[in-house]
PDB file of C-alpha atoms in Angstrom:
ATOM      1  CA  UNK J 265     131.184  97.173 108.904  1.00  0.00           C
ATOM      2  CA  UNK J 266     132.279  96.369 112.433  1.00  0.00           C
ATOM      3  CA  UNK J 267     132.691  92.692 112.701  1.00  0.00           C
ATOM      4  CA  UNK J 268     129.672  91.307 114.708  1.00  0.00           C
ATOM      5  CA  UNK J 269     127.737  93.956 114.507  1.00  0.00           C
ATOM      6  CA  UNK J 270     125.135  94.100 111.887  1.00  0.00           C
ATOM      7  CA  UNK J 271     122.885  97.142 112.339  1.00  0.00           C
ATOM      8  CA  UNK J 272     123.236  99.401 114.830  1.00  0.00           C
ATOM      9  CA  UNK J 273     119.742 100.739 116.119  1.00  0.00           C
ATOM     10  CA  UNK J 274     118.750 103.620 118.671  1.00  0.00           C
ATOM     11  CA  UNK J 275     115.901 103.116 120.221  1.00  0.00           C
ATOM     12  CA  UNK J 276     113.651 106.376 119.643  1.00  0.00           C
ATOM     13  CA  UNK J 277     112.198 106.226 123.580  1.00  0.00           C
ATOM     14  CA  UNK J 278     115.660 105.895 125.066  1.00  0.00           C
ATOM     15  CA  UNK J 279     116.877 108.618 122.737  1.00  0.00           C
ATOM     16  CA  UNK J 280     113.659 110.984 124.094  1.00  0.00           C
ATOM     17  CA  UNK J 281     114.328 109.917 127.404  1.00  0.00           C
ATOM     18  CA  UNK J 282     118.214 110.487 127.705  1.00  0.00           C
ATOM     19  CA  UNK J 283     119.835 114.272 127.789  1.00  0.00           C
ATOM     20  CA  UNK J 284     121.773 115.768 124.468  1.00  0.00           C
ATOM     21  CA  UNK J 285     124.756 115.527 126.428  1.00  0.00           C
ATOM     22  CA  UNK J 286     124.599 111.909 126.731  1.00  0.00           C
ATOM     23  CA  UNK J 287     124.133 111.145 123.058  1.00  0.00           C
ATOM     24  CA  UNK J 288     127.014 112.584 121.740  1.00  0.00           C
ATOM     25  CA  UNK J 289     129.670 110.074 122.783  1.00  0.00           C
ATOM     26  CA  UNK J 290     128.411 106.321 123.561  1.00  0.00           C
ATOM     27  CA  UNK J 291     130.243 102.239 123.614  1.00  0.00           C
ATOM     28  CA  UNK J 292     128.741  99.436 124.069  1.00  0.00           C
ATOM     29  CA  UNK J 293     131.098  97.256 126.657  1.00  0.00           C
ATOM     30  CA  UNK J 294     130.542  94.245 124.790  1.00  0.00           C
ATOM     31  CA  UNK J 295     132.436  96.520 122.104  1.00  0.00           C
ATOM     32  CA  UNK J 296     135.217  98.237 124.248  1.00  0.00           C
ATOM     33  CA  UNK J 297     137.658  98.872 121.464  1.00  0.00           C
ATOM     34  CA  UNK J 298     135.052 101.391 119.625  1.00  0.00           C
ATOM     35  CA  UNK J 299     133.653 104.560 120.937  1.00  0.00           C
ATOM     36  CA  UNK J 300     130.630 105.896 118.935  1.00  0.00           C
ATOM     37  CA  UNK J 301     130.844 110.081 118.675  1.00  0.00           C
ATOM     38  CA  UNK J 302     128.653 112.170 117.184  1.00  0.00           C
ATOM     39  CA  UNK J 303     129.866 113.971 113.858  1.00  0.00           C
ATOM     40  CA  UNK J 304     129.726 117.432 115.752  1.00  0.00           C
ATOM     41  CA  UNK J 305     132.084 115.881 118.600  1.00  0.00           C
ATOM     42  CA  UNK J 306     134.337 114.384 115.878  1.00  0.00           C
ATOM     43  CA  UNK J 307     134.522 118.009 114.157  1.00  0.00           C
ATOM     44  CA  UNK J 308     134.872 119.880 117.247  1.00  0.00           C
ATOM     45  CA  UNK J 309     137.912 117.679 118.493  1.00  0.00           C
ATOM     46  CA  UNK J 310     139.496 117.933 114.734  1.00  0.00           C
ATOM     47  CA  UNK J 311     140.257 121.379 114.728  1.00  0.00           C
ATOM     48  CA  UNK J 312     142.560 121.157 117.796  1.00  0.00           C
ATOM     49  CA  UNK J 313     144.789 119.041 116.021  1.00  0.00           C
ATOM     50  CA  UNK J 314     145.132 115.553 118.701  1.00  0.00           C
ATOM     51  CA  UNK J 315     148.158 113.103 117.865  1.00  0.00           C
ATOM     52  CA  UNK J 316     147.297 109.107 118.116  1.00  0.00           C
ATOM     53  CA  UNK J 317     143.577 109.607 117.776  1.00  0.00           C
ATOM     54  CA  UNK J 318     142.075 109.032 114.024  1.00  0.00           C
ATOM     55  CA  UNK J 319     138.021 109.161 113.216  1.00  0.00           C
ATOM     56  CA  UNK J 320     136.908 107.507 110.955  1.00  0.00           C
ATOM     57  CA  UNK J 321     132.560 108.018 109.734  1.00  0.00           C
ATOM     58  CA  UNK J 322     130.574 104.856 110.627  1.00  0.00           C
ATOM     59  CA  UNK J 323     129.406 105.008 106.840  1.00  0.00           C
ATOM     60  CA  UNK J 324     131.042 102.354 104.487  1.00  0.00           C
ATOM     61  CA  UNK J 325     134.032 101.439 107.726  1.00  0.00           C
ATOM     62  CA  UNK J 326     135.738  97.760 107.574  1.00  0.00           C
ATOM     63  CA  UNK J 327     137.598  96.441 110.371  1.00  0.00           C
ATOM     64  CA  UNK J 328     138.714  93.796 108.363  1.00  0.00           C
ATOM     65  CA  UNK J 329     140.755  96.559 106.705  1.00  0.00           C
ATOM     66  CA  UNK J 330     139.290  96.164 103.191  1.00  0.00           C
TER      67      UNK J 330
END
């Protein structure tokens, strides 16, 4: 869980409305130390091998370190 953030919705019509392109990567400003990716983003970067970045799945994350 992200602090603050409770469930985090996309809105079907926006998501029909906006290219592929732009739904692979997305933040919310309010939120400026995340960036959302998309799982086939996360495994495309993986395999070449960047230093100082770590991804970690939305599913079952605690900020709170826990």
């Amino acid at each position: 869980m992200i602090r603050g953030i409770r469930h985090l919705r996309i809105d079907p019509k926006a998501q029909a409305e906006t290219e592929l392109a732009r739904q692979l990567a997305f933040f919310d400003p309010a939120w400026y130390k995340y960036v959302f990716f998309h799982k086939s983003v996360v495994e495309q970067l993986s395999k070449i091998k960047l230093t100082g970045v770590e991804f970690i799945a939305a599913e079952g994350y605690l900020d709170s370190g826990g």
